[in-house]
Amino acid sequence: MIIAANLKTNLTRKQTTEYLNTLDSLIDASNSTQEVLVFPATSSLNPHAGKVIVGAQNAYPATNGAFTGEIGSEHLAEFGITTILIGHSERRHVLGESQEELVTKFNFYKDLGFKIVYCVGEPLSLREEGEEAMMKYIDAQYEGIDLNYKNLIIAYEPVWAIGTGLTPTSKDIEDLHSKLKEKCSAPLLYGGSVKVANAKEVLGLKSVDGILVGGAALNVEDFNTMINFAQEIE
Ligand code: PEP
């Protein structure tokens, strides 16, 4: 399975290095064979030589250039980064990235062969409008994305479940994931308030190929416990 941690705007470079080294030791000790991805804050990136794959939370679709405040692919290359998160709800809804911008970013990093974790998910208002409106919204997030890209991973993250402690029921996750699996055969992660207390149940669902964890991954032991759950289930 794929177990991913989005560290968001947390942990300094020193703390991130400690986090990654601890996580690698824990993974070595448990002989885990799960695919583990960690997305640190941009300024905390560093070359990392362990089992954990370090990815970027964001980058601009350019090698370099006049894009103040952004980093380009050559800055990722400096740290050996070949994995990127695209379409996270905080980038869509807090930072205002449009589908068009996300597609440009997706295509740029696809052309470089990056592993791309592409996030989709609906706000609460759309879920409340009913299934048709919700699926229409999610379908639009697939527009322009090459669903046959070999290094694609999709993460379904309902916006209302991110950082709120709320999660859909297991049946809701299973139903939605089954629909998303019909659209695309890439591995499909669930994200949104996953923690030690619910990770086993989520990972045990048939249509879940892994999890993307935010807040609860900041505790490295807890994140490792979730990796161990995946190992037990697989
Ligand atoms: C996320 O940011 O991708 C996420 C799933 O956050 P949390 O686990 O904190 O809901």
PDB file of C-alpha atoms and ligand atoms in Angstrom, residues 6 8 85 88-90 119 157 161-166 190-195 212-217, ligand 1:
ATOM      1  CA  ASN A   6       1.570  15.744   4.123  1.00  0.00           C
ATOM      2  CA  LYS A   8       2.031  21.051   5.350  1.00  0.00           C
ATOM      3  CA  LEU A  85       1.586  16.597  -4.682  1.00  0.00           C
ATOM      4  CA  HIS A  88      -4.411  19.477  -2.675  1.00  0.00           C
ATOM      5  CA  SER A  89      -7.562  21.177  -1.399  1.00  0.00           C
ATOM      6  CA  GLU A  90      -5.546  23.847   0.417  1.00  0.00           C
ATOM      7  CA  CYS A 119      -5.841  15.175  -5.072  1.00  0.00           C
ATOM      8  CA  GLU A 157      -9.814  13.885   0.104  1.00  0.00           C
ATOM      9  CA  ALA A 161     -12.832  16.026   6.245  1.00  0.00           C
ATOM     10  CA  ILE A 162      -9.400  17.650   6.036  1.00  0.00           C
ATOM     11  CA  GLY A 163      -8.138  18.726   9.434  1.00  0.00           C
ATOM     12  CA  THR A 164     -11.635  18.659  10.939  1.00  0.00           C
ATOM     13  CA  GLY A 165     -11.761  15.283  12.653  1.00  0.00           C
ATOM     14  CA  LEU A 166     -14.764  14.400  10.485  1.00  0.00           C
ATOM     15  CA  TYR A 190      -8.100   8.155   0.999  1.00  0.00           C
ATOM     16  CA  GLY A 191      -7.240  11.324   2.949  1.00  0.00           C
ATOM     17  CA  GLY A 192      -9.098  13.433   5.507  1.00  0.00           C
ATOM     18  CA  SER A 193      -8.708  13.114   9.300  1.00  0.00           C
ATOM     19  CA  VAL A 194      -7.057   9.703   9.159  1.00  0.00           C
ATOM     20  CA  LYS A 195      -5.436   8.900  12.497  1.00  0.00           C
ATOM     21  CA  LEU A 212      -2.718  10.449   2.778  1.00  0.00           C
ATOM     22  CA  VAL A 213      -2.350  11.735   6.327  1.00  0.00           C
ATOM     23  CA  GLY A 214      -1.943  15.353   7.437  1.00  0.00           C
ATOM     24  CA  GLY A 215      -2.142  16.367  11.108  1.00  0.00           C
ATOM     25  CA  ALA A 216      -1.845  12.861  12.568  1.00  0.00           C
ATOM     26  CA  ALA A 217       1.369  12.216  10.613  1.00  0.00           C
TER      27      ALA A 217
HETATM   28  C1  PEP B   1      -4.209  16.482   4.119  1.00  0.00           C
HETATM   29  O1  PEP B   1      -3.842  17.623   4.351  1.00  0.00           O
HETATM   30  O2  PEP B   1      -3.956  15.946   3.025  1.00  0.00           O
HETATM   31  C2  PEP B   1      -4.963  15.776   5.147  1.00  0.00           C
HETATM   32  C3  PEP B   1      -5.513  14.641   4.842  1.00  0.00           C
HETATM   33  O3  PEP B   1      -5.025  16.388   6.385  1.00  0.00           O
HETATM   34  P1  PEP B   1      -5.644  15.758   7.743  1.00  0.00           P
HETATM   35  O4  PEP B   1      -5.172  14.329   7.819  1.00  0.00           O
HETATM   36  O5  PEP B   1      -5.083  16.609   8.823  1.00  0.00           O
HETATM   37  O6  PEP B   1      -7.112  15.823   7.613  1.00  0.00           O
END
